[in-house]
mmCIF file of C-alpha atoms and ligand atoms in Angstrom:
data_model
loop_
_atom_site.group_PDB
_atom_site.id
_atom_site.type_symbol
_atom_site.label_atom_id
_atom_site.label_comp_id
_atom_site.label_asym_id
_atom_site.label_seq_id
_atom_site.Cartn_x
_atom_site.Cartn_y
_atom_site.Cartn_z
ATOM 1 C CA MET A 1244 18.242 -5.135 -4.583
ATOM 2 C CA ILE A 1245 19.762 -1.791 -3.612
ATOM 3 C CA SER A 1246 22.426 -1.799 -0.892
ATOM 4 C CA LEU A 1247 24.148 1.076 0.841
ATOM 5 C CA TRP A 1248 27.809 0.913 1.870
ATOM 6 C CA ASN A 1249 28.179 3.813 4.230
ATOM 7 C CA ASP A 1250 30.993 5.810 5.822
ATOM 8 C CA ALA A 1251 34.020 4.895 3.722
ATOM 9 C CA ARG A 1252 37.148 6.663 2.578
ATOM 10 C CA LEU A 1253 36.480 6.089 -1.117
ATOM 11 C CA VAL A 1254 39.466 5.720 -3.425
ATOM 12 C CA THR A 1255 37.500 6.146 -6.642
ATOM 13 C CA LEU A 1256 40.489 6.779 -8.959
ATOM 14 C CA ALA A 1257 38.108 9.055 -10.869
ATOM 15 C CA GLY A 1258 37.825 12.848 -10.973
ATOM 16 C CA GLU A 1259 40.454 15.475 -10.235
ATOM 17 C CA GLN A 1260 41.349 14.765 -6.594
ATOM 18 C CA PRO A 1261 44.525 12.776 -5.871
ATOM 19 C CA TRP A 1262 43.430 9.123 -5.704
ATOM 20 C CA GLY A 1263 39.932 10.317 -6.614
ATOM 21 C CA LEU A 1264 39.484 10.428 -2.858
ATOM 22 C CA ILE A 1265 36.048 11.040 -1.331
ATOM 23 C CA GLU A 1266 36.063 11.367 2.464
ATOM 24 C CA GLN A 1267 33.025 10.055 4.341
ATOM 25 C CA GLY A 1268 31.759 8.558 1.148
ATOM 26 C CA ALA A 1269 28.996 6.140 0.339
ATOM 27 C CA LEU A 1270 28.339 3.610 -2.390
ATOM 28 C CA LEU A 1271 24.965 2.411 -3.562
ATOM 29 C CA THR A 1272 24.885 -0.891 -5.426
ATOM 30 C CA ARG A 1273 22.056 -2.332 -7.466
ATOM 31 C CA GLY A 1274 22.541 -5.908 -8.556
ATOM 32 C CA GLU A 1275 26.028 -6.251 -9.938
ATOM 33 C CA GLN A 1276 26.549 -2.535 -10.518
ATOM 34 C CA LEU A 1277 27.438 0.628 -8.690
ATOM 35 C CA LEU A 1278 24.345 2.798 -8.741
ATOM 36 C CA TRP A 1279 25.703 5.885 -7.022
ATOM 37 C CA VAL A 1280 29.098 6.997 -5.619
ATOM 38 C CA GLY A 1281 29.746 10.162 -3.615
ATOM 39 C CA PRO A 1282 29.805 11.863 -0.204
ATOM 40 C CA ALA A 1283 27.495 10.090 2.257
ATOM 41 C CA ALA A 1284 25.776 13.376 3.069
ATOM 42 C CA GLU A 1285 24.722 13.757 -0.567
ATOM 43 C CA VAL A 1286 23.032 10.429 -1.257
ATOM 44 C CA PRO A 1287 19.820 11.423 -3.082
ATOM 45 C CA ALA A 1288 16.787 11.008 -0.792
ATOM 46 C CA GLU A 1289 14.809 9.134 -3.441
ATOM 47 C CA LEU A 1290 17.550 6.497 -3.675
ATOM 48 C CA LEU A 1291 18.020 6.294 0.080
ATOM 49 C CA GLN A 1292 14.349 5.327 0.395
ATOM 50 C CA LEU A 1293 14.939 2.317 -1.819
ATOM 51 C CA VAL A 1294 17.856 0.930 0.197
ATOM 52 C CA GLN A 1295 17.130 -2.582 1.433
ATOM 53 C CA LYS A 1296 20.444 -3.355 3.073
ATOM 54 C CA ARG A 1297 22.898 -1.083 4.919
ATOM 55 C CA HIS A 1298 26.567 -1.838 5.582
ATOM 56 C CA GLU A 1299 28.481 0.454 7.932
ATOM 57 C CA LEU A 1300 32.181 0.587 7.024
ATOM 58 C CA GLY A 1301 33.377 2.743 9.934
ATOM 59 C CA GLY A 1302 35.628 5.004 7.853
ATOM 60 C CA ALA A 1303 37.533 2.148 6.174
ATOM 61 C CA VAL A 1304 39.408 2.676 2.917
ATOM 62 C CA VAL A 1305 37.551 1.282 -0.119
ATOM 63 C CA THR A 1306 39.222 0.761 -3.499
ATOM 64 C CA PRO A 1307 38.101 -0.856 -6.728
ATOM 65 C CA GLY A 1308 38.598 -4.636 -6.806
ATOM 66 C CA LEU A 1309 42.139 -5.528 -7.849
ATOM 67 C CA ILE A 1310 42.830 -6.808 -11.350
ATOM 68 C CA ASP A 1311 45.798 -9.070 -12.075
ATOM 69 C CA CYS A 1312 46.085 -8.531 -15.827
ATOM 70 C CA HIS A 1313 49.028 -10.809 -16.758
ATOM 71 C CA THR A 1314 49.446 -14.309 -15.334
ATOM 72 C CA HIS A 1315 50.450 -17.779 -16.407
ATOM 73 C CA LEU A 1316 48.557 -19.345 -13.510
ATOM 74 C CA VAL A 1317 47.894 -22.776 -15.025
ATOM 75 C CA TYR A 1318 50.878 -25.127 -15.317
ATOM 76 C CA GLY A 1319 52.280 -28.393 -14.026
ATOM 77 C CA GLY A 1320 55.386 -28.703 -11.848
ATOM 78 C CA GLN A 1321 57.653 -25.889 -10.731
ATOM 79 C CA ARG A 1322 61.189 -24.736 -11.596
ATOM 80 C CA ALA A 1323 63.040 -24.105 -8.343
ATOM 81 C CA ASN A 1324 65.981 -26.007 -9.856
ATOM 82 C CA GLU A 1325 66.370 -23.293 -12.507
ATOM 83 C CA PHE A 1326 66.374 -20.638 -9.815
ATOM 84 C CA GLU A 1327 69.336 -22.464 -8.274
ATOM 85 C CA MET A 1328 71.048 -22.754 -11.663
ATOM 86 C CA ARG A 1329 70.728 -19.022 -12.175
ATOM 87 C CA LEU A 1330 72.180 -18.365 -8.750
ATOM 88 C CA HIS A 1331 75.160 -20.410 -9.887
ATOM 89 C CA GLY A 1332 75.583 -18.172 -12.909
ATOM 90 C CA ALA A 1333 73.400 -19.601 -15.701
ATOM 91 C CA SER A 1334 71.194 -17.065 -17.467
ATOM 92 C CA TYR A 1335 67.475 -17.436 -18.262
ATOM 93 C CA GLU A 1336 68.416 -17.637 -21.940
ATOM 94 C CA ASP A 1337 71.118 -20.309 -21.301
ATOM 95 C CA ILE A 1338 68.586 -22.497 -19.518
ATOM 96 C CA SER A 1339 66.023 -21.973 -22.252
ATOM 97 C CA ARG A 1340 68.470 -22.838 -25.040
ATOM 98 C CA ALA A 1341 69.468 -26.007 -23.173
ATOM 99 C CA GLY A 1342 65.839 -27.191 -23.342
ATOM 100 C CA GLY A 1343 64.782 -26.109 -19.863
ATOM 101 C CA GLY A 1344 62.735 -23.018 -19.167
ATOM 102 C CA ILE A 1345 59.303 -22.861 -20.751
ATOM 103 C CA ARG A 1346 59.778 -26.265 -22.404
ATOM 104 C CA SER A 1347 60.261 -27.977 -19.056
ATOM 105 C CA SER A 1348 56.933 -26.552 -17.880
ATOM 106 C CA VAL A 1349 55.389 -27.752 -21.145
ATOM 107 C CA THR A 1350 56.380 -31.336 -20.365
ATOM 108 C CA ALA A 1351 54.913 -31.135 -16.858
ATOM 109 C CA THR A 1352 51.738 -29.415 -18.087
ATOM 110 C CA ARG A 1353 51.116 -31.964 -20.830
ATOM 111 C CA GLU A 1354 51.549 -34.793 -18.317
ATOM 112 C CA ALA A 1355 49.135 -33.314 -15.769
ATOM 113 C CA SER A 1356 45.440 -34.136 -15.915
ATOM 114 C CA GLU A 1357 42.881 -31.378 -16.191
ATOM 115 C CA HIS A 1358 41.848 -32.171 -12.648
ATOM 116 C CA GLN A 1359 45.404 -31.848 -11.309
ATOM 117 C CA LEU A 1360 45.984 -28.602 -13.165
ATOM 118 C CA TYR A 1361 42.748 -27.200 -11.783
ATOM 119 C CA ALA A 1362 43.567 -28.135 -8.198
ATOM 120 C CA GLN A 1363 46.959 -26.423 -8.393
ATOM 121 C CA ALA A 1364 45.704 -23.345 -10.233
ATOM 122 C CA ALA A 1365 42.746 -22.961 -7.862
ATOM 123 C CA HIS A 1366 45.137 -22.851 -4.941
ATOM 124 C CA ARG A 1367 47.099 -20.072 -6.637
ATOM 125 C CA ALA A 1368 43.970 -18.141 -7.598
ATOM 126 C CA GLN A 1369 42.784 -18.297 -3.996
ATOM 127 C CA ALA A 1370 46.049 -16.763 -2.827
ATOM 128 C CA LEU A 1371 45.538 -13.861 -5.240
ATOM 129 C CA MET A 1372 41.902 -13.517 -4.167
ATOM 130 C CA SER A 1373 42.908 -13.339 -0.498
ATOM 131 C CA GLU A 1374 44.546 -9.994 -1.331
ATOM 132 C CA GLY A 1375 41.530 -8.573 -3.149
ATOM 133 C CA VAL A 1376 41.839 -9.771 -6.747
ATOM 134 C CA THR A 1377 38.412 -9.801 -8.394
ATOM 135 C CA THR A 1378 39.480 -10.066 -12.054
ATOM 136 C CA LEU A 1379 42.257 -12.321 -13.287
ATOM 137 C CA GLU A 1380 43.846 -12.834 -16.676
ATOM 138 C CA VAL A 1381 45.339 -16.261 -17.371
ATOM 139 C CA LYS A 1382 47.429 -17.189 -20.401
ATOM 140 C CA SER A 1383 47.932 -20.537 -22.073
ATOM 141 C CA GLY A 1384 51.393 -21.278 -23.457
ATOM 142 C CA TYR A 1385 52.577 -24.366 -21.586
ATOM 143 C CA GLY A 1386 50.587 -26.758 -23.759
ATOM 144 C CA LEU A 1387 51.883 -25.859 -27.235
ATOM 145 C CA SER A 1388 49.616 -28.402 -28.920
ATOM 146 C CA HIS A 1389 45.972 -27.859 -29.780
ATOM 147 C CA VAL A 1390 44.835 -30.380 -27.179
ATOM 148 C CA ALA A 1391 47.083 -29.137 -24.380
ATOM 149 C CA GLU A 1392 46.446 -25.432 -25.038
ATOM 150 C CA ALA A 1393 42.688 -26.112 -24.955
ATOM 151 C CA LYS A 1394 43.145 -28.045 -21.706
ATOM 152 C CA MET A 1395 44.945 -25.113 -20.080
ATOM 153 C CA LEU A 1396 42.368 -22.590 -21.256
ATOM 154 C CA ARG A 1397 39.469 -24.736 -20.009
ATOM 155 C CA VAL A 1398 41.132 -25.018 -16.609
ATOM 156 C CA ALA A 1399 41.637 -21.248 -16.527
ATOM 157 C CA ARG A 1400 37.996 -20.598 -17.372
ATOM 158 C CA LYS A 1401 36.810 -22.955 -14.661
ATOM 159 C CA LEU A 1402 38.603 -20.854 -12.045
ATOM 160 C CA SER A 1403 35.714 -18.384 -12.263
ATOM 161 C CA ALA A 1404 33.763 -20.831 -10.066
ATOM 162 C CA LEU A 1405 35.974 -19.656 -7.187
ATOM 163 C CA GLY A 1406 34.305 -16.227 -7.283
ATOM 164 C CA LEU A 1407 36.335 -14.047 -9.634
ATOM 165 C CA ASP A 1408 36.162 -13.003 -13.276
ATOM 166 C CA VAL A 1409 38.668 -14.788 -15.504
ATOM 167 C CA ARG A 1410 39.843 -13.574 -18.899
ATOM 168 C CA THR A 1411 41.832 -16.026 -20.990
ATOM 169 C CA THR A 1412 44.621 -15.216 -23.417
ATOM 170 C CA TYR A 1413 45.942 -17.628 -26.025
ATOM 171 C CA LEU A 1414 49.745 -17.754 -25.908
ATOM 172 C CA GLY A 1415 50.430 -20.606 -28.325
ATOM 173 C CA ALA A 1416 53.428 -18.572 -29.535
ATOM 174 C CA HIS A 1417 55.231 -18.828 -26.185
ATOM 175 C CA ALA A 1418 58.006 -21.262 -27.217
ATOM 176 C CA VAL A 1419 58.675 -23.877 -29.879
ATOM 177 C CA PRO A 1420 57.766 -27.321 -28.545
ATOM 178 C CA ALA A 1421 60.385 -30.079 -28.862
ATOM 179 C CA GLU A 1422 58.575 -31.786 -31.754
ATOM 180 C CA PHE A 1423 58.854 -28.599 -33.866
ATOM 181 C CA LEU A 1424 62.472 -27.718 -33.088
ATOM 182 C CA GLY A 1425 64.120 -26.181 -36.132
ATOM 183 C CA ARG A 1426 60.679 -25.730 -37.730
ATOM 184 C CA GLN A 1427 59.603 -22.483 -36.112
ATOM 185 C CA ASP A 1428 57.597 -21.180 -39.055
ATOM 186 C CA GLU A 1429 55.687 -24.437 -39.343
ATOM 187 C CA TYR A 1430 54.897 -24.265 -35.652
ATOM 188 C CA ILE A 1431 53.603 -20.708 -36.018
ATOM 189 C CA GLU A 1432 51.299 -21.891 -38.816
ATOM 190 C CA GLN A 1433 49.913 -24.484 -36.425
ATOM 191 C CA VAL A 1434 49.422 -21.891 -33.715
ATOM 192 C CA CYS A 1435 47.371 -19.856 -36.172
ATOM 193 C CA GLN A 1436 45.377 -22.880 -37.297
ATOM 194 C CA TRP A 1437 44.360 -23.887 -33.762
ATOM 195 C CA LEU A 1438 43.007 -20.440 -32.977
ATOM 196 C CA PRO A 1439 39.620 -20.457 -34.766
ATOM 197 C CA GLN A 1440 38.463 -23.625 -32.995
ATOM 198 C CA LEU A 1441 39.707 -22.391 -29.615
ATOM 199 C CA LYS A 1442 37.762 -19.223 -30.191
ATOM 200 C CA ARG A 1443 34.641 -21.132 -31.246
ATOM 201 C CA ASP A 1444 34.939 -23.131 -28.028
ATOM 202 C CA GLY A 1445 34.714 -19.838 -26.146
ATOM 203 C CA LEU A 1446 38.210 -20.133 -24.709
ATOM 204 C CA VAL A 1447 39.947 -17.006 -26.004
ATOM 205 C CA ASP A 1448 39.515 -13.327 -25.120
ATOM 206 C CA ALA A 1449 42.864 -12.116 -26.504
ATOM 207 C CA VAL A 1450 46.020 -13.367 -28.220
ATOM 208 C CA ASP A 1451 49.572 -12.920 -26.943
ATOM 209 C CA ALA A 1452 53.061 -13.950 -28.145
ATOM 210 C CA PHE A 1453 56.634 -13.958 -26.837
ATOM 211 C CA CYS A 1454 58.625 -11.791 -29.240
ATOM 212 C CA GLU A 1455 62.251 -12.317 -28.238
ATOM 213 C CA GLY A 1456 65.592 -13.799 -29.300
ATOM 214 C CA ILE A 1457 64.640 -16.999 -27.471
ATOM 215 C CA GLY A 1458 60.999 -16.601 -28.502
ATOM 216 C CA PHE A 1459 59.597 -15.575 -31.883
ATOM 217 C CA THR A 1460 60.650 -13.004 -34.461
ATOM 218 C CA THR A 1461 58.572 -9.984 -35.340
ATOM 219 C CA ALA A 1462 57.667 -11.657 -38.652
ATOM 220 C CA GLN A 1463 56.357 -14.728 -36.835
ATOM 221 C CA THR A 1464 54.561 -12.556 -34.294
ATOM 222 C CA ARG A 1465 52.935 -10.673 -37.174
ATOM 223 C CA ARG A 1466 51.532 -13.955 -38.518
ATOM 224 C CA VAL A 1467 49.934 -14.685 -35.147
ATOM 225 C CA PHE A 1468 48.505 -11.179 -34.896
ATOM 226 C CA GLU A 1469 47.059 -11.398 -38.396
ATOM 227 C CA ALA A 1470 45.309 -14.617 -37.431
ATOM 228 C CA ALA A 1471 43.945 -12.937 -34.285
ATOM 229 C CA CYS A 1472 42.865 -9.876 -36.207
ATOM 230 C CA ALA A 1473 41.049 -11.963 -38.809
ATOM 231 C CA LEU A 1474 38.921 -13.358 -35.973
ATOM 232 C CA GLY A 1475 38.370 -9.969 -34.358
ATOM 233 C CA LEU A 1476 40.462 -10.860 -31.308
ATOM 234 C CA PRO A 1477 42.558 -8.187 -29.580
ATOM 235 C CA VAL A 1478 46.295 -8.728 -29.183
ATOM 236 C CA LYS A 1479 48.909 -8.227 -26.455
ATOM 237 C CA LEU A 1480 52.640 -8.895 -26.473
ATOM 238 C CA HIS A 1481 55.502 -10.030 -24.257
ATOM 239 C CA ALA A 1482 57.744 -7.314 -25.648
ATOM 240 C CA GLU A 1483 61.303 -6.099 -25.086
ATOM 241 C CA GLN A 1484 61.767 -8.208 -21.944
ATOM 242 C CA LEU A 1485 65.346 -9.355 -22.563
ATOM 243 C CA SER A 1486 66.307 -7.290 -25.614
ATOM 244 C CA ASP A 1487 64.857 -4.647 -27.942
ATOM 245 C CA GLN A 1488 63.233 -6.510 -30.817
ATOM 246 C CA GLY A 1489 60.839 -3.757 -31.913
ATOM 247 C CA GLY A 1490 57.930 -6.021 -31.041
ATOM 248 C CA THR A 1491 56.167 -3.093 -29.411
ATOM 249 C CA GLN A 1492 55.975 -1.137 -32.663
ATOM 250 C CA LEU A 1493 54.567 -4.216 -34.387
ATOM 251 C CA ALA A 1494 51.984 -4.787 -31.628
ATOM 252 C CA CYS A 1495 50.924 -1.146 -31.844
ATOM 253 C CA GLU A 1496 50.284 -1.537 -35.579
ATOM 254 C CA PHE A 1497 47.610 -3.972 -34.429
ATOM 255 C CA GLN A 1498 46.302 -1.582 -31.734
ATOM 256 C CA ALA A 1499 47.502 -3.960 -29.040
ATOM 257 C CA LEU A 1500 45.657 -3.697 -25.724
ATOM 258 C CA SER A 1501 48.991 -3.936 -23.942
ATOM 259 C CA CYS A 1502 52.708 -4.515 -24.307
ATOM 260 C CA ASP A 1503 54.171 -6.248 -21.289
ATOM 261 C CA HIS A 1504 57.608 -6.293 -19.546
ATOM 262 C CA LEU A 1505 59.287 -3.518 -21.630
ATOM 263 C CA GLU A 1506 62.651 -3.298 -19.853
ATOM 264 C CA TYR A 1507 64.405 -2.787 -23.218
ATOM 265 C CA LEU A 1508 61.714 -0.556 -24.746
ATOM 266 C CA SER A 1509 63.060 2.113 -27.141
ATOM 267 C CA GLU A 1510 61.876 5.671 -27.722
ATOM 268 C CA ALA A 1511 60.265 4.547 -30.960
ATOM 269 C CA GLY A 1512 58.390 1.922 -28.967
ATOM 270 C CA ILE A 1513 57.122 4.518 -26.500
ATOM 271 C CA ALA A 1514 55.964 6.770 -29.345
ATOM 272 C CA ALA A 1515 54.125 3.847 -30.932
ATOM 273 C CA MET A 1516 52.369 3.029 -27.638
ATOM 274 C CA LYS A 1517 51.346 6.614 -27.180
ATOM 275 C CA ALA A 1518 49.879 6.758 -30.688
ATOM 276 C CA SER A 1519 47.919 3.508 -30.352
ATOM 277 C CA GLY A 1520 46.725 4.006 -26.759
ATOM 278 C CA THR A 1521 48.406 0.763 -25.706
ATOM 279 C CA VAL A 1522 48.871 0.053 -21.975
ATOM 280 C CA ALA A 1523 52.384 -0.632 -20.641
ATOM 281 C CA VAL A 1524 52.147 -3.619 -18.285
ATOM 282 C CA LEU A 1525 55.138 -3.540 -15.926
ATOM 283 C CA LEU A 1526 56.128 -6.745 -14.178
ATOM 284 C CA PRO A 1527 58.403 -6.034 -11.217
ATOM 285 C CA GLY A 1528 58.280 -9.666 -10.036
ATOM 286 C CA ALA A 1529 60.008 -10.941 -13.183
ATOM 287 C CA PHE A 1530 62.477 -8.036 -13.106
ATOM 288 C CA TYR A 1531 63.359 -8.873 -9.506
ATOM 289 C CA PHE A 1532 63.464 -12.640 -9.845
ATOM 290 C CA LEU A 1533 65.684 -12.577 -12.964
ATOM 291 C CA ARG A 1534 67.907 -10.059 -11.165
ATOM 292 C CA GLU A 1535 67.479 -7.790 -14.179
ATOM 293 C CA THR A 1536 69.276 -4.472 -13.959
ATOM 294 C CA LYS A 1537 67.837 -2.672 -16.989
ATOM 295 C CA LEU A 1538 64.838 -0.675 -15.818
ATOM 296 C CA PRO A 1539 61.759 -0.115 -17.975
ATOM 297 C CA PRO A 1540 61.666 3.557 -19.091
ATOM 298 C CA VAL A 1541 59.065 4.584 -16.539
ATOM 299 C CA GLN A 1542 59.723 8.316 -16.606
ATOM 300 C CA GLN A 1543 59.501 8.439 -20.401
ATOM 301 C CA LEU A 1544 56.286 6.397 -20.364
ATOM 302 C CA ARG A 1545 54.879 8.748 -17.757
ATOM 303 C CA GLU A 1546 55.850 11.832 -19.763
ATOM 304 C CA ALA A 1547 54.293 10.336 -22.891
ATOM 305 C CA GLY A 1548 51.073 9.693 -20.970
ATOM 306 C CA VAL A 1549 51.185 5.951 -21.649
ATOM 307 C CA PRO A 1550 49.026 4.251 -18.996
ATOM 308 C CA MET A 1551 51.021 1.855 -16.810
ATOM 309 C CA ALA A 1552 49.578 -1.327 -15.348
ATOM 310 C CA ILE A 1553 51.229 -3.634 -12.809
ATOM 311 C CA SER A 1554 50.794 -7.367 -12.573
ATOM 312 C CA THR A 1555 52.263 -10.441 -10.898
ATOM 313 C CA ASP A 1556 53.165 -12.228 -14.172
ATOM 314 C CA HIS A 1557 52.768 -15.299 -11.974
ATOM 315 C CA ASN A 1558 54.627 -18.140 -13.708
ATOM 316 C CA PRO A 1559 57.021 -20.915 -12.670
ATOM 317 C CA GLY A 1560 60.058 -19.516 -14.492
ATOM 318 C CA THR A 1561 60.417 -15.806 -13.966
ATOM 319 C CA SER A 1562 57.889 -14.759 -11.328
ATOM 320 C CA PRO A 1563 56.571 -17.389 -8.923
ATOM 321 C CA THR A 1564 54.887 -14.767 -6.717
ATOM 322 C CA LEU A 1565 51.262 -14.936 -5.645
ATOM 323 C CA SER A 1566 51.069 -11.459 -4.139
ATOM 324 C CA LEU A 1567 49.760 -8.569 -6.190
ATOM 325 C CA LEU A 1568 50.198 -6.282 -3.159
ATOM 326 C CA LEU A 1569 53.896 -7.134 -3.096
ATOM 327 C CA MET A 1570 54.019 -6.044 -6.750
ATOM 328 C CA LEU A 1571 52.620 -2.648 -5.704
ATOM 329 C CA ASN A 1572 55.490 -2.257 -3.292
ATOM 330 C CA MET A 1573 58.058 -3.424 -5.849
ATOM 331 C CA ALA A 1574 56.619 -1.147 -8.546
ATOM 332 C CA CYS A 1575 57.429 1.734 -6.206
ATOM 333 C CA THR A 1576 60.770 0.562 -4.817
ATOM 334 C CA LEU A 1577 62.207 -0.915 -8.024
ATOM 335 C CA PHE A 1578 60.478 1.099 -10.768
ATOM 336 C CA ARG A 1579 59.790 4.299 -8.805
ATOM 337 C CA LEU A 1580 56.101 4.480 -9.477
ATOM 338 C CA THR A 1581 54.165 6.520 -6.958
ATOM 339 C CA PRO A 1582 51.835 4.535 -4.670
ATOM 340 C CA GLU A 1583 48.902 6.098 -6.508
ATOM 341 C CA GLU A 1584 50.297 5.085 -9.910
ATOM 342 C CA ALA A 1585 50.834 1.587 -8.562
ATOM 343 C CA LEU A 1586 47.228 1.295 -7.367
ATOM 344 C CA ARG A 1587 45.922 2.639 -10.675
ATOM 345 C CA GLY A 1588 48.148 0.002 -12.259
ATOM 346 C CA VAL A 1589 46.247 -2.865 -10.622
ATOM 347 C CA THR A 1590 42.793 -1.341 -11.155
ATOM 348 C CA GLN A 1591 42.046 1.305 -13.771
ATOM 349 C CA HIS A 1592 44.945 0.585 -16.142
ATOM 350 C CA ALA A 1593 44.877 -3.161 -15.592
ATOM 351 C CA ALA A 1594 41.247 -3.066 -16.757
ATOM 352 C CA ALA A 1595 42.340 -1.187 -19.882
ATOM 353 C CA ALA A 1596 45.079 -3.759 -20.500
ATOM 354 C CA LEU A 1597 42.283 -6.343 -20.719
ATOM 355 C CA GLY A 1598 39.998 -4.133 -22.791
ATOM 356 C CA LEU A 1599 37.473 -4.008 -19.926
ATOM 357 C CA LYS A 1600 35.565 -0.735 -19.677
ATOM 358 C CA ASP A 1601 33.186 -1.783 -16.922
ATOM 359 C CA ARG A 1602 35.619 -1.891 -13.991
ATOM 360 C CA GLY A 1603 38.758 -0.435 -12.452
ATOM 361 C CA GLN A 1604 37.302 2.702 -10.856
ATOM 362 C CA LEU A 1605 34.487 3.448 -8.439
ATOM 363 C CA ILE A 1606 32.035 5.147 -10.786
ATOM 364 C CA ALA A 1607 28.263 4.733 -11.094
ATOM 365 C CA GLY A 1608 27.581 2.237 -13.863
ATOM 366 C CA GLN A 1609 30.727 0.197 -13.313
ATOM 367 C CA ARG A 1610 30.690 -3.241 -11.740
ATOM 368 C CA ALA A 1611 30.271 -3.288 -7.971
ATOM 369 C CA ASP A 1612 33.679 -4.909 -7.409
ATOM 370 C CA PHE A 1613 35.458 -3.337 -4.468
ATOM 371 C CA CYS A 1614 37.777 -4.023 -1.546
ATOM 372 C CA VAL A 1615 37.494 -2.783 2.032
ATOM 373 C CA TRP A 1616 40.892 -2.393 3.699
ATOM 374 C CA ASN A 1617 42.106 -2.142 7.286
ATOM 375 C CA ILE A 1618 44.266 0.884 6.576
ATOM 376 C CA ALA A 1619 43.924 4.627 7.103
ATOM 377 C CA HIS A 1620 45.248 5.811 3.716
ATOM 378 C CA PRO A 1621 45.556 4.077 0.321
ATOM 379 C CA ASN A 1622 49.304 4.731 0.173
ATOM 380 C CA GLU A 1623 49.638 1.951 2.769
ATOM 381 C CA LEU A 1624 48.741 -0.603 0.096
ATOM 382 C CA ALA A 1625 52.142 -0.033 -1.508
ATOM 383 C CA TYR A 1626 53.940 0.623 1.767
ATOM 384 C CA TYR A 1627 53.634 -2.715 3.504
ATOM 385 C CA PHE A 1628 55.250 -5.766 1.999
ATOM 386 C CA GLY A 1629 54.334 -9.196 3.227
ATOM 387 C CA ARG A 1630 51.289 -7.896 5.084
ATOM 388 C CA ASN A 1631 47.732 -8.268 3.897
ATOM 389 C CA PRO A 1632 45.345 -5.594 5.221
ATOM 390 C CA LEU A 1633 42.283 -6.827 3.302
ATOM 391 C CA ARG A 1634 39.068 -6.792 5.349
ATOM 392 C CA GLN A 1635 36.380 -7.647 2.850
ATOM 393 C CA VAL A 1636 35.730 -8.060 -0.861
ATOM 394 C CA VAL A 1637 32.493 -7.192 -2.614
ATOM 395 C CA ARG A 1638 32.177 -8.670 -6.077
ATOM 396 C CA GLY A 1639 29.214 -7.991 -8.322
ATOM 397 C CA GLY A 1640 27.455 -6.369 -5.354
ATOM 398 C CA HIS A 1641 27.850 -9.414 -3.076
ATOM 399 C CA VAL A 1642 30.221 -9.925 -0.175
ATOM 400 C CA ARG A 1643 32.655 -12.636 -1.225
ATOM 401 C CA GLY A 1644 32.951 -15.294 1.451
HETATM 402 O O1 LIG B 2027 56.261 -13.528 -18.644
HETATM 403 N N1 LIG B 2027 58.986 -14.455 -20.953
HETATM 404 C C1 LIG B 2027 58.098 -15.193 -21.276
HETATM 405 N N2 LIG B 2027 57.110 -15.634 -20.519
HETATM 406 C C2 LIG B 2027 57.088 -15.655 -19.102
HETATM 407 C C3 LIG B 2027 58.023 -16.629 -18.515
HETATM 408 C C4 LIG B 2027 57.656 -17.997 -18.857
HETATM 409 C C5 LIG B 2027 58.504 -19.046 -18.206
HETATM 410 O O2 LIG B 2027 59.703 -18.891 -17.989
HETATM 411 O O3 LIG B 2027 57.884 -20.090 -17.930
HETATM 412 C C6 LIG B 2027 57.225 -14.252 -18.541
HETATM 413 O O4 LIG B 2027 58.275 -13.864 -17.989
HETATM 414 FE FE1 LIG B 2028 54.383 -13.344 -18.851
#
């Protein structure tokens, strides 16, 4: 069926105009795809004849559907106690080394049933969807056994029943579980051995690792990436979040889709990202919540032409936010992105961070995933914080209820 969405201020994020703006624009959708995008006055007559359904948007702003490209949405429990400990002076690393942090979420996640994990994650996904998220990435990494990682990934996949696209990333190399303490290399071997079956079960789109002093070394990360590469899976990396480990350069050797966090990224890291076309995923929620003061090198990334994505990094330890719109605001206030860069960061460049070429802009041929907003200009998306101006979401050509 062909539908017409008429009289919109289209934020296409394509072409030469700022924001790719088309005033008094129209969209034609056929099935799940955008068939035609342009000024309403120029819709080809032969297509107009075929329109079966018309939607009048009354001049509303329309953007591509939002993409949250880095989350840890599935987990048991929460860690408000650690937030309090940090306010009393403990650092994220202190808590991790004392056996809290990721490992405390691992205990709670292993104990939770698949049903319980789904109920909690669905609630979180719905909060993201209420602000216009149509594509969501979810990582494993709180199971840290074959059984528990598979459980998390299955739960993540099931979230698609809520009405959004879910991409799953295997993060077995997130932390060393208690039963492998002091045997890091052995654990990494296990992580690599679980991967082929998880992939065969259709649970893995990409592979990630936490390369950090309290995470894994570059040598261990390399092992994981080699295992991913052998199976034809793309890689991503939690890189240079708390210190400069050179993980970015390693990830770029493997043509990583993205390197994420990047507060401590070096010039060599930026050059490597530029050369490999890797997306920089910036996570202002984690920066804010850890009260980090070292800023990611945004201006240098911009000058190098490295695409920047923005995401919630939703997780119980460093970023318990469920608002991608708030991240737009924080990307501007904390990291000094422009509102347009921030929006591109949750659409066009977030799609690239997931290796998705079929979404992120309003272009004929892309998926018909878009948001209709109660605002006059797209810069308002980054301007408000704690206000949700979403009017309507269209996903795959259908209005999402
Ligand atoms: O993206 N830094 C590693 N991973 C997560 C935090 C995980 C946790 O603390 O539970 C992050 O910040
Ligand atoms: Fe993360």
